[in-house]
Amino acid sequence: MNEYTFPILYGVAVGVLTRLYLLRTDYRQYPTYLHGRTIHIALGVIAAGLGTVAVPAIMEKEFAAITFLALAASQFRDVRNMERNTLNELDQYELVPRGKTYIEGIAIVFEGRNYLVIFVSFLSTLFYLVWNVWAALAASAIGMMVARRFMSGSRLKDIADVKYVKPHFEGAGLYVDNIYIMNIGLPARREEILRYGMGFILTPKNFNARTTIANLGQRQAILHDVSTALGIYRDSGTPALVPLAKRDLNDGRVGIFILPQVEDIEKAKAVIENVPVLESAIRMPGERRWKRRGGSGDDA
């Protein structure tokens, strides 16, 4: 044992605790299976170790050891690929799939959380060695708060208002409010839809939000999350019972049509409001700076 033993053990322990804290299990049911969690915890231990040993390496002027961080970055990119491939395979057997946009967002998150573990471990070990264990505890708390801040992104309720509207038919056309959803020809299917169906209207709070909720991947994420949380009244080979989200071209509102097994309007509304806003779906046309005459408006 030497002067670095306890700081290293402390940094690794804080990093692993951070990864366990970031490894959330919720109604989306991923990752809930044992081997999936084991893989991510093991990678968290590796990330914590890398972040921790970087500090003694710098203090001992062993700068060659820092190159392991570059190697770690390539390994964590493989984590993203692993998540993407796994979820793409699973998505083929979902009654309401996540969609590629949602899957890519999940894969990026799992890669990014390993970098957060490196940051927290590095910060904790640095404060332990430079000052003392009490400073390290304070740094660990700050680091975990920063990790939590980066972990929690925007929710749908931050950019749109959600209102329940009962679906109705006009002839064979199914509508949520005045937004056309689809055409249902069979009377038996219409009865099932009127009995089990729910409709919600998403009203964007600004022009940027209008563009974001128009994204097809964001709409599919809403349908998947609601169907996962509340169940879905359909089976394979029943296209008339597929949940859909359609847009009003005039004002940018989005009509959501779902058939949950749990017929609870408030729960369905809460699930929709807490759907994450996907990073790849975010658009900010209102922030674009347009040139006075001609040109594309891009900065040089």
PDB file of C-alpha atoms in Angstrom:
ATOM      1  CA  MET A   1       0.000   0.000   0.000  1.00  0.00           C
ATOM      2  CA  ASN A   2       1.180   3.520  -0.805  1.00  0.00           C
ATOM      3  CA  GLU A   3      -0.147   7.071  -0.738  1.00  0.00           C
ATOM      4  CA  TYR A   4      -2.397   6.429  -3.755  1.00  0.00           C
ATOM      5  CA  THR A   5      -4.157   3.305  -2.488  1.00  0.00           C
ATOM      6  CA  PHE A   6      -7.019   4.901  -0.555  1.00  0.00           C
ATOM      7  CA  PRO A   7      -7.635   7.710  -3.093  1.00  0.00           C
ATOM      8  CA  ILE A   8      -7.805   5.133  -5.894  1.00  0.00           C
ATOM      9  CA  LEU A   9     -10.186   2.887  -3.951  1.00  0.00           C
ATOM     10  CA  TYR A  10     -12.312   5.907  -3.099  1.00  0.00           C
ATOM     11  CA  GLY A  11     -12.414   7.154  -6.695  1.00  0.00           C
ATOM     12  CA  VAL A  12     -13.373   3.740  -8.059  1.00  0.00           C
ATOM     13  CA  ALA A  13     -16.084   3.309  -5.409  1.00  0.00           C
ATOM     14  CA  VAL A  14     -17.610   6.723  -6.187  1.00  0.00           C
ATOM     15  CA  GLY A  15     -17.482   6.020  -9.920  1.00  0.00           C
ATOM     16  CA  VAL A  16     -19.240   2.662  -9.534  1.00  0.00           C
ATOM     17  CA  LEU A  17     -21.890   4.222  -7.298  1.00  0.00           C
ATOM     18  CA  THR A  18     -22.418   6.919  -9.924  1.00  0.00           C
ATOM     19  CA  ARG A  19     -22.900   4.286 -12.643  1.00  0.00           C
ATOM     20  CA  LEU A  20     -25.385   2.395 -10.475  1.00  0.00           C
ATOM     21  CA  TYR A  21     -27.254   5.654  -9.875  1.00  0.00           C
ATOM     22  CA  LEU A  22     -27.365   6.383 -13.606  1.00  0.00           C
ATOM     23  CA  LEU A  23     -28.457   2.812 -14.438  1.00  0.00           C
ATOM     24  CA  ARG A  24     -32.150   3.503 -14.188  1.00  0.00           C
ATOM     25  CA  THR A  25     -34.803   0.833 -14.631  1.00  0.00           C
ATOM     26  CA  ASP A  26     -38.287   2.092 -15.427  1.00  0.00           C
ATOM     27  CA  TYR A  27     -41.427   1.234 -17.374  1.00  0.00           C
ATOM     28  CA  ARG A  28     -39.497   1.176 -20.629  1.00  0.00           C
ATOM     29  CA  GLN A  29     -38.120  -2.148 -19.351  1.00  0.00           C
ATOM     30  CA  TYR A  30     -34.564  -1.629 -20.474  1.00  0.00           C
ATOM     31  CA  PRO A  31     -32.190  -2.753 -19.165  1.00  0.00           C
ATOM     32  CA  THR A  32     -34.034  -4.983 -16.720  1.00  0.00           C
ATOM     33  CA  TYR A  33     -32.533  -8.324 -17.576  1.00  0.00           C
ATOM     34  CA  LEU A  34     -29.612  -9.484 -15.454  1.00  0.00           C
ATOM     35  CA  HIS A  35     -26.936  -9.831 -18.110  1.00  0.00           C
ATOM     36  CA  GLY A  36     -27.684  -6.400 -19.561  1.00  0.00           C
ATOM     37  CA  ARG A  37     -27.177  -4.802 -16.167  1.00  0.00           C
ATOM     38  CA  THR A  38     -24.024  -6.840 -15.564  1.00  0.00           C
ATOM     39  CA  ILE A  39     -22.455  -5.578 -18.787  1.00  0.00           C
ATOM     40  CA  HIS A  40     -23.142  -1.936 -17.931  1.00  0.00           C
ATOM     41  CA  ILE A  41     -21.936  -2.261 -14.334  1.00  0.00           C
ATOM     42  CA  ALA A  42     -18.731  -3.928 -15.527  1.00  0.00           C
ATOM     43  CA  LEU A  43     -18.133  -1.116 -18.001  1.00  0.00           C
ATOM     44  CA  GLY A  44     -18.848   1.344 -15.196  1.00  0.00           C
ATOM     45  CA  VAL A  45     -16.090  -0.255 -13.088  1.00  0.00           C
ATOM     46  CA  ILE A  46     -13.672   0.088 -16.013  1.00  0.00           C
ATOM     47  CA  ALA A  47     -14.670   3.731 -16.555  1.00  0.00           C
ATOM     48  CA  ALA A  48     -14.273   4.475 -12.835  1.00  0.00           C
ATOM     49  CA  GLY A  49     -10.826   2.882 -12.820  1.00  0.00           C
ATOM     50  CA  LEU A  50      -9.692   4.882 -15.841  1.00  0.00           C
ATOM     51  CA  GLY A  51     -10.881   8.164 -14.373  1.00  0.00           C
ATOM     52  CA  THR A  52      -9.248   7.389 -11.040  1.00  0.00           C
ATOM     53  CA  VAL A  53      -5.789   6.257 -12.163  1.00  0.00           C
ATOM     54  CA  ALA A  54      -5.481   9.243 -14.501  1.00  0.00           C
ATOM     55  CA  VAL A  55      -4.839  11.535 -11.498  1.00  0.00           C
ATOM     56  CA  PRO A  56      -1.862   9.627 -10.004  1.00  0.00           C
ATOM     57  CA  ALA A  57      -0.494   9.183 -13.523  1.00  0.00           C
ATOM     58  CA  ILE A  58      -0.500  12.938 -14.077  1.00  0.00           C
ATOM     59  CA  MET A  59       1.053  13.613 -10.666  1.00  0.00           C
ATOM     60  CA  GLU A  60       3.826  11.099 -11.358  1.00  0.00           C
ATOM     61  CA  LYS A  61       4.295  12.607 -14.840  1.00  0.00           C
ATOM     62  CA  GLU A  62       3.444   9.278 -16.450  1.00  0.00           C
ATOM     63  CA  PHE A  63       1.724  10.961 -19.360  1.00  0.00           C
ATOM     64  CA  ALA A  64       1.846   7.839 -21.497  1.00  0.00           C
ATOM     65  CA  ALA A  65      -0.765   6.331 -19.172  1.00  0.00           C
ATOM     66  CA  ILE A  66      -3.243   9.004 -20.248  1.00  0.00           C
ATOM     67  CA  THR A  67      -3.376   7.411 -23.688  1.00  0.00           C
ATOM     68  CA  PHE A  68      -5.551   4.717 -22.092  1.00  0.00           C
ATOM     69  CA  LEU A  69      -8.339   7.305 -21.993  1.00  0.00           C
ATOM     70  CA  ALA A  70      -8.268   7.477 -25.780  1.00  0.00           C
ATOM     71  CA  LEU A  71      -8.489   3.689 -25.898  1.00  0.00           C
ATOM     72  CA  ALA A  72     -11.428   3.822 -23.500  1.00  0.00           C
ATOM     73  CA  ALA A  73     -13.256   6.255 -25.775  1.00  0.00           C
ATOM     74  CA  SER A  74     -13.101   3.761 -28.647  1.00  0.00           C
ATOM     75  CA  GLN A  75     -14.338   0.982 -26.354  1.00  0.00           C
ATOM     76  CA  PHE A  76     -17.291   3.055 -25.182  1.00  0.00           C
ATOM     77  CA  ARG A  77     -18.202   3.782 -28.786  1.00  0.00           C
ATOM     78  CA  ASP A  78     -18.517   0.030 -29.128  1.00  0.00           C
ATOM     79  CA  VAL A  79     -20.979   0.171 -26.230  1.00  0.00           C
ATOM     80  CA  ARG A  80     -23.150   2.468 -28.310  1.00  0.00           C
ATOM     81  CA  ASN A  81     -22.989   0.050 -31.232  1.00  0.00           C
ATOM     82  CA  MET A  82     -23.867  -2.855 -28.913  1.00  0.00           C
ATOM     83  CA  GLU A  83     -26.936  -1.016 -27.591  1.00  0.00           C
ATOM     84  CA  ARG A  84     -28.028  -0.015 -31.067  1.00  0.00           C
ATOM     85  CA  ASN A  85     -27.708  -3.523 -32.482  1.00  0.00           C
ATOM     86  CA  THR A  86     -29.444  -5.143 -29.505  1.00  0.00           C
ATOM     87  CA  LEU A  87     -32.396  -2.776 -29.541  1.00  0.00           C
ATOM     88  CA  ASN A  88     -32.767  -2.975 -33.318  1.00  0.00           C
ATOM     89  CA  GLU A  89     -33.050  -6.750 -33.036  1.00  0.00           C
ATOM     90  CA  LEU A  90     -35.571  -6.525 -30.182  1.00  0.00           C
ATOM     91  CA  ASP A  91     -37.580  -3.829 -31.944  1.00  0.00           C
ATOM     92  CA  GLN A  92     -38.633  -6.221 -34.689  1.00  0.00           C
ATOM     93  CA  TYR A  93     -40.795  -8.130 -32.198  1.00  0.00           C
ATOM     94  CA  GLU A  94     -42.494  -5.160 -30.506  1.00  0.00           C
ATOM     95  CA  LEU A  95     -46.189  -4.593 -31.163  1.00  0.00           C
ATOM     96  CA  VAL A  96     -45.389  -0.882 -31.079  1.00  0.00           C
ATOM     97  CA  PRO A  97     -41.693  -0.439 -31.976  1.00  0.00           C
ATOM     98  CA  ARG A  98     -39.435   2.222 -30.482  1.00  0.00           C
ATOM     99  CA  GLY A  99     -38.198   3.436 -33.844  1.00  0.00           C
ATOM    100  CA  LYS A 100     -34.626   4.122 -34.949  1.00  0.00           C
ATOM    101  CA  THR A 101     -34.557   7.674 -33.573  1.00  0.00           C
ATOM    102  CA  TYR A 102     -35.430   6.508 -30.053  1.00  0.00           C
ATOM    103  CA  ILE A 103     -32.940   3.635 -30.261  1.00  0.00           C
ATOM    104  CA  GLU A 104     -30.130   5.947 -31.332  1.00  0.00           C
ATOM    105  CA  GLY A 105     -30.936   8.246 -28.424  1.00  0.00           C
ATOM    106  CA  ILE A 106     -30.758   5.348 -25.943  1.00  0.00           C
ATOM    107  CA  ALA A 107     -27.431   4.185 -27.401  1.00  0.00           C
ATOM    108  CA  ILE A 108     -25.902   7.672 -27.126  1.00  0.00           C
ATOM    109  CA  VAL A 109     -27.066   7.962 -23.517  1.00  0.00           C
ATOM    110  CA  PHE A 110     -25.401   4.715 -22.484  1.00  0.00           C
ATOM    111  CA  GLU A 111     -22.123   5.807 -24.060  1.00  0.00           C
ATOM    112  CA  GLY A 112     -22.301   9.255 -22.483  1.00  0.00           C
ATOM    113  CA  ARG A 113     -22.934   7.925 -18.979  1.00  0.00           C
ATOM    114  CA  ASN A 114     -19.597   6.121 -18.993  1.00  0.00           C
ATOM    115  CA  TYR A 115     -17.888   9.450 -19.678  1.00  0.00           C
ATOM    116  CA  LEU A 116     -19.770  10.958 -16.746  1.00  0.00           C
ATOM    117  CA  VAL A 117     -18.410   8.155 -14.549  1.00  0.00           C
ATOM    118  CA  ILE A 118     -14.854   8.989 -15.677  1.00  0.00           C
ATOM    119  CA  PHE A 119     -15.459  12.657 -14.825  1.00  0.00           C
ATOM    120  CA  VAL A 120     -16.819  11.959 -11.329  1.00  0.00           C
ATOM    121  CA  SER A 121     -14.027   9.484 -10.501  1.00  0.00           C
ATOM    122  CA  PHE A 122     -11.344  11.863 -11.766  1.00  0.00           C
ATOM    123  CA  LEU A 123     -12.757  14.782  -9.780  1.00  0.00           C
ATOM    124  CA  SER A 124     -13.128  12.766  -6.569  1.00  0.00           C
ATOM    125  CA  THR A 125      -9.603  11.336  -6.697  1.00  0.00           C
ATOM    126  CA  LEU A 126      -8.088  14.723  -7.530  1.00  0.00           C
ATOM    127  CA  PHE A 127      -9.687  16.415  -4.529  1.00  0.00           C
ATOM    128  CA  TYR A 128      -8.706  13.507  -2.264  1.00  0.00           C
ATOM    129  CA  LEU A 129      -5.031  13.771  -3.234  1.00  0.00           C
ATOM    130  CA  VAL A 130      -4.780  17.567  -3.357  1.00  0.00           C
ATOM    131  CA  TRP A 131      -6.784  18.284  -0.200  1.00  0.00           C
ATOM    132  CA  ASN A 132      -8.404  15.566   1.939  1.00  0.00           C
ATOM    133  CA  VAL A 133     -11.262  13.084   2.118  1.00  0.00           C
ATOM    134  CA  TRP A 134     -13.777  15.771   3.140  1.00  0.00           C
ATOM    135  CA  ALA A 135     -13.005  17.814   0.059  1.00  0.00           C
ATOM    136  CA  ALA A 136     -13.302  14.605  -1.959  1.00  0.00           C
ATOM    137  CA  LEU A 137     -16.768  13.950  -0.501  1.00  0.00           C
ATOM    138  CA  ALA A 138     -17.870  17.454  -1.466  1.00  0.00           C
ATOM    139  CA  ALA A 139     -16.426  17.016  -4.974  1.00  0.00           C
ATOM    140  CA  SER A 140     -18.183  13.653  -5.306  1.00  0.00           C
ATOM    141  CA  ALA A 141     -21.521  15.198  -4.355  1.00  0.00           C
ATOM    142  CA  ILE A 142     -21.041  18.006  -6.888  1.00  0.00           C
ATOM    143  CA  GLY A 143     -19.968  15.528  -9.564  1.00  0.00           C
ATOM    144  CA  MET A 144     -23.034  13.335  -9.003  1.00  0.00           C
ATOM    145  CA  MET A 145     -25.297  16.385  -9.194  1.00  0.00           C
ATOM    146  CA  VAL A 146     -23.681  17.327 -12.496  1.00  0.00           C
ATOM    147  CA  ALA A 147     -24.154  13.744 -13.718  1.00  0.00           C
ATOM    148  CA  ARG A 148     -27.807  13.874 -12.695  1.00  0.00           C
ATOM    149  CA  ARG A 149     -28.243  17.157 -14.543  1.00  0.00           C
ATOM    150  CA  PHE A 150     -26.845  15.662 -17.744  1.00  0.00           C
ATOM    151  CA  MET A 151     -28.843  12.456 -17.246  1.00  0.00           C
ATOM    152  CA  SER A 152     -32.226  14.179 -17.143  1.00  0.00           C
ATOM    153  CA  GLY A 153     -33.147  15.876 -20.392  1.00  0.00           C
ATOM    154  CA  SER A 154     -36.302  17.689 -21.437  1.00  0.00           C
ATOM    155  CA  ARG A 155     -39.728  16.076 -21.267  1.00  0.00           C
ATOM    156  CA  LEU A 156     -42.626  16.483 -23.645  1.00  0.00           C
ATOM    157  CA  LYS A 157     -44.539  18.568 -21.104  1.00  0.00           C
ATOM    158  CA  ASP A 158     -41.754  21.162 -21.340  1.00  0.00           C
ATOM    159  CA  ILE A 159     -42.490  21.878 -24.993  1.00  0.00           C
ATOM    160  CA  ALA A 160     -46.180  20.957 -25.488  1.00  0.00           C
ATOM    161  CA  ASP A 161     -49.516  20.921 -23.672  1.00  0.00           C
ATOM    162  CA  VAL A 162     -51.343  17.574 -23.555  1.00  0.00           C
ATOM    163  CA  LYS A 163     -55.150  17.385 -23.615  1.00  0.00           C
ATOM    164  CA  TYR A 164     -57.457  14.357 -23.741  1.00  0.00           C
ATOM    165  CA  VAL A 165     -59.952  14.234 -26.615  1.00  0.00           C
ATOM    166  CA  LYS A 166     -62.268  11.296 -27.220  1.00  0.00           C
ATOM    167  CA  PRO A 167     -61.825   9.780 -30.702  1.00  0.00           C
ATOM    168  CA  HIS A 168     -64.850   9.887 -33.002  1.00  0.00           C
ATOM    169  CA  PHE A 169     -65.864   8.822 -36.481  1.00  0.00           C
ATOM    170  CA  GLU A 170     -67.080  10.915 -39.383  1.00  0.00           C
ATOM    171  CA  GLY A 171     -68.269   8.305 -41.796  1.00  0.00           C
ATOM    172  CA  ALA A 172     -65.431   5.790 -42.022  1.00  0.00           C
ATOM    173  CA  GLY A 173     -62.816   8.349 -41.010  1.00  0.00           C
ATOM    174  CA  LEU A 174     -61.358   8.259 -37.489  1.00  0.00           C
ATOM    175  CA  TYR A 175     -60.637  11.667 -35.972  1.00  0.00           C
ATOM    176  CA  VAL A 176     -59.036  13.000 -32.792  1.00  0.00           C
ATOM    177  CA  ASP A 177     -60.566  16.450 -32.450  1.00  0.00           C
ATOM    178  CA  ASN A 178     -60.399  17.681 -36.059  1.00  0.00           C
ATOM    179  CA  ILE A 179     -57.226  15.739 -36.955  1.00  0.00           C
ATOM    180  CA  TYR A 180     -57.765  12.845 -39.354  1.00  0.00           C
ATOM    181  CA  ILE A 181     -56.105   9.625 -38.178  1.00  0.00           C
ATOM    182  CA  MET A 182     -57.117   6.825 -40.576  1.00  0.00           C
ATOM    183  CA  ASN A 183     -59.977   5.148 -42.392  1.00  0.00           C
ATOM    184  CA  ILE A 184     -61.750   2.185 -40.727  1.00  0.00           C
ATOM    185  CA  GLY A 185     -64.125   0.230 -42.942  1.00  0.00           C
ATOM    186  CA  LEU A 186     -65.232  -2.656 -40.703  1.00  0.00           C
ATOM    187  CA  PRO A 187     -68.037  -1.815 -38.241  1.00  0.00           C
ATOM    188  CA  ALA A 188     -66.638  -4.297 -35.712  1.00  0.00           C
ATOM    189  CA  ARG A 189     -63.311  -2.476 -35.678  1.00  0.00           C
ATOM    190  CA  ARG A 190     -65.059   0.855 -35.206  1.00  0.00           C
ATOM    191  CA  GLU A 191     -66.828  -0.492 -32.133  1.00  0.00           C
ATOM    192  CA  GLU A 192     -63.537  -1.721 -30.675  1.00  0.00           C
ATOM    193  CA  ILE A 193     -61.880   1.637 -31.327  1.00  0.00           C
ATOM    194  CA  LEU A 194     -64.705   3.590 -29.716  1.00  0.00           C
ATOM    195  CA  ARG A 195     -64.641   1.244 -26.719  1.00  0.00           C
ATOM    196  CA  TYR A 196     -60.890   1.036 -26.089  1.00  0.00           C
ATOM    197  CA  GLY A 197     -59.449   4.021 -27.944  1.00  0.00           C
ATOM    198  CA  MET A 198     -58.091   7.224 -26.419  1.00  0.00           C
ATOM    199  CA  GLY A 199     -57.104  10.432 -28.113  1.00  0.00           C
ATOM    200  CA  PHE A 200     -54.753  13.221 -27.045  1.00  0.00           C
ATOM    201  CA  ILE A 201     -53.877  16.533 -28.622  1.00  0.00           C
ATOM    202  CA  LEU A 202     -50.339  17.900 -28.307  1.00  0.00           C
ATOM    203  CA  THR A 203     -50.286  21.682 -28.646  1.00  0.00           C
ATOM    204  CA  PRO A 204     -46.749  23.061 -29.112  1.00  0.00           C
ATOM    205  CA  LYS A 205     -45.767  25.962 -26.861  1.00  0.00           C
ATOM    206  CA  ASN A 206     -43.685  27.721 -29.527  1.00  0.00           C
ATOM    207  CA  PHE A 207     -42.537  27.429 -33.115  1.00  0.00           C
ATOM    208  CA  ASN A 208     -39.444  25.380 -32.212  1.00  0.00           C
ATOM    209  CA  ALA A 209     -41.618  22.885 -30.321  1.00  0.00           C
ATOM    210  CA  ARG A 210     -43.934  22.618 -33.324  1.00  0.00           C
ATOM    211  CA  THR A 211     -41.043  21.396 -35.446  1.00  0.00           C
ATOM    212  CA  THR A 212     -39.798  19.010 -32.751  1.00  0.00           C
ATOM    213  CA  ILE A 213     -43.093  17.175 -32.182  1.00  0.00           C
ATOM    214  CA  ALA A 214     -43.557  16.931 -35.951  1.00  0.00           C
ATOM    215  CA  ASN A 215     -40.524  14.626 -36.085  1.00  0.00           C
ATOM    216  CA  LEU A 216     -41.629  11.077 -36.926  1.00  0.00           C
ATOM    217  CA  GLY A 217     -39.148   9.538 -34.482  1.00  0.00           C
ATOM    218  CA  GLN A 218     -40.454  11.700 -31.619  1.00  0.00           C
ATOM    219  CA  ARG A 219     -44.040  10.701 -32.407  1.00  0.00           C
ATOM    220  CA  GLN A 220     -43.098   7.011 -32.510  1.00  0.00           C
ATOM    221  CA  ALA A 221     -41.380   7.352 -29.122  1.00  0.00           C
ATOM    222  CA  ILE A 222     -44.637   8.683 -27.657  1.00  0.00           C
ATOM    223  CA  LEU A 223     -46.641   5.765 -29.025  1.00  0.00           C
ATOM    224  CA  HIS A 224     -44.096   3.220 -27.778  1.00  0.00           C
ATOM    225  CA  ASP A 225     -43.869   4.617 -24.263  1.00  0.00           C
ATOM    226  CA  VAL A 226     -47.635   4.765 -23.796  1.00  0.00           C
ATOM    227  CA  SER A 227     -48.085   1.249 -25.153  1.00  0.00           C
ATOM    228  CA  THR A 228     -45.304  -0.086 -22.918  1.00  0.00           C
ATOM    229  CA  ALA A 229     -46.640   1.590 -19.778  1.00  0.00           C
ATOM    230  CA  LEU A 230     -50.353   0.888 -20.258  1.00  0.00           C
ATOM    231  CA  GLY A 231     -50.404  -2.098 -22.569  1.00  0.00           C
ATOM    232  CA  ILE A 232     -51.841  -2.255 -26.076  1.00  0.00           C
ATOM    233  CA  TYR A 233     -55.149  -3.657 -27.341  1.00  0.00           C
ATOM    234  CA  ARG A 234     -53.939  -5.322 -30.523  1.00  0.00           C
ATOM    235  CA  ASP A 235     -52.093  -8.307 -31.952  1.00  0.00           C
ATOM    236  CA  SER A 236     -49.989  -8.871 -35.024  1.00  0.00           C
ATOM    237  CA  GLY A 237     -51.951  -8.714 -38.257  1.00  0.00           C
ATOM    238  CA  THR A 238     -54.452  -6.090 -37.025  1.00  0.00           C
ATOM    239  CA  PRO A 239     -53.478  -2.872 -38.841  1.00  0.00           C
ATOM    240  CA  ALA A 240     -56.728  -1.150 -37.855  1.00  0.00           C
ATOM    241  CA  LEU A 241     -55.657  -1.266 -34.192  1.00  0.00           C
ATOM    242  CA  VAL A 242     -52.200   0.263 -34.657  1.00  0.00           C
ATOM    243  CA  PRO A 243     -51.630   3.431 -32.548  1.00  0.00           C
ATOM    244  CA  LEU A 244     -50.956   6.473 -34.716  1.00  0.00           C
ATOM    245  CA  ALA A 245     -49.868  10.084 -34.390  1.00  0.00           C
ATOM    246  CA  LYS A 246     -50.935  12.543 -37.086  1.00  0.00           C
ATOM    247  CA  ARG A 247     -50.205  16.230 -37.510  1.00  0.00           C
ATOM    248  CA  ASP A 248     -52.496  19.174 -38.187  1.00  0.00           C
ATOM    249  CA  LEU A 249     -50.728  20.955 -41.043  1.00  0.00           C
ATOM    250  CA  ASN A 250     -52.372  24.287 -40.235  1.00  0.00           C
ATOM    251  CA  ASP A 251     -51.277  24.878 -36.649  1.00  0.00           C
ATOM    252  CA  GLY A 252     -48.716  22.128 -35.933  1.00  0.00           C
ATOM    253  CA  ARG A 253     -50.786  20.267 -33.334  1.00  0.00           C
ATOM    254  CA  VAL A 254     -50.342  16.492 -33.174  1.00  0.00           C
ATOM    255  CA  GLY A 255     -53.199  14.069 -32.593  1.00  0.00           C
ATOM    256  CA  ILE A 256     -52.299  10.886 -30.686  1.00  0.00           C
ATOM    257  CA  PHE A 257     -54.505   7.812 -31.043  1.00  0.00           C
ATOM    258  CA  ILE A 258     -53.832   4.859 -28.723  1.00  0.00           C
ATOM    259  CA  LEU A 259     -55.625   1.693 -27.541  1.00  0.00           C
ATOM    260  CA  PRO A 260     -54.308   0.997 -24.029  1.00  0.00           C
ATOM    261  CA  GLN A 261     -55.306  -2.044 -22.005  1.00  0.00           C
ATOM    262  CA  VAL A 262     -55.291   0.093 -18.858  1.00  0.00           C
ATOM    263  CA  GLU A 263     -58.071   2.577 -19.502  1.00  0.00           C
ATOM    264  CA  ASP A 264     -56.859   5.385 -17.255  1.00  0.00           C
ATOM    265  CA  ILE A 265     -56.852   8.815 -18.864  1.00  0.00           C
ATOM    266  CA  GLU A 266     -54.747  10.492 -16.179  1.00  0.00           C
ATOM    267  CA  LYS A 267     -52.060   7.791 -16.294  1.00  0.00           C
ATOM    268  CA  ALA A 268     -51.928   7.945 -20.078  1.00  0.00           C
ATOM    269  CA  LYS A 269     -51.614  11.730 -19.964  1.00  0.00           C
ATOM    270  CA  ALA A 270     -48.831  11.512 -17.358  1.00  0.00           C
ATOM    271  CA  VAL A 271     -46.906   9.001 -19.484  1.00  0.00           C
ATOM    272  CA  ILE A 272     -47.165  11.210 -22.575  1.00  0.00           C
ATOM    273  CA  GLU A 273     -46.055  14.289 -20.634  1.00  0.00           C
ATOM    274  CA  ASN A 274     -42.950  12.451 -19.396  1.00  0.00           C
ATOM    275  CA  VAL A 275     -41.824  11.063 -22.747  1.00  0.00           C
ATOM    276  CA  PRO A 276     -38.240  12.272 -23.265  1.00  0.00           C
ATOM    277  CA  VAL A 277     -37.620  14.841 -25.985  1.00  0.00           C
ATOM    278  CA  LEU A 278     -35.198  13.056 -28.300  1.00  0.00           C
ATOM    279  CA  GLU A 279     -32.003  14.972 -28.995  1.00  0.00           C
ATOM    280  CA  SER A 280     -32.031  14.076 -32.674  1.00  0.00           C
ATOM    281  CA  ALA A 281     -35.611  15.360 -32.967  1.00  0.00           C
ATOM    282  CA  ILE A 282     -34.910  18.815 -31.539  1.00  0.00           C
ATOM    283  CA  ARG A 283     -35.106  21.577 -34.114  1.00  0.00           C
ATOM    284  CA  MET A 284     -34.779  25.304 -33.478  1.00  0.00           C
ATOM    285  CA  PRO A 285     -35.768  27.152 -36.654  1.00  0.00           C
ATOM    286  CA  GLY A 286     -36.706  30.175 -34.515  1.00  0.00           C
ATOM    287  CA  GLU A 287     -33.034  30.555 -33.519  1.00  0.00           C
ATOM    288  CA  ARG A 288     -31.804  30.757 -37.090  1.00  0.00           C
ATOM    289  CA  ARG A 289     -30.333  34.114 -38.088  1.00  0.00           C
ATOM    290  CA  TRP A 290     -31.549  35.055 -41.526  1.00  0.00           C
ATOM    291  CA  LYS A 291     -29.640  37.385 -43.797  1.00  0.00           C
ATOM    292  CA  ARG A 292     -31.425  40.508 -44.920  1.00  0.00           C
ATOM    293  CA  ARG A 293     -31.175  39.659 -48.594  1.00  0.00           C
ATOM    294  CA  GLY A 294     -30.292  36.405 -50.245  1.00  0.00           C
ATOM    295  CA  GLY A 295     -27.986  33.732 -48.948  1.00  0.00           C
ATOM    296  CA  SER A 296     -28.759  30.822 -46.688  1.00  0.00           C
ATOM    297  CA  GLY A 297     -28.364  32.647 -43.403  1.00  0.00           C
ATOM    298  CA  ASP A 298     -25.454  30.472 -42.257  1.00  0.00           C
ATOM    299  CA  ASP A 299     -22.516  32.091 -40.537  1.00  0.00           C
ATOM    300  CA  ALA A 300     -19.197  32.038 -42.344  1.00  0.00           C
TER     301      ALA A 300
END
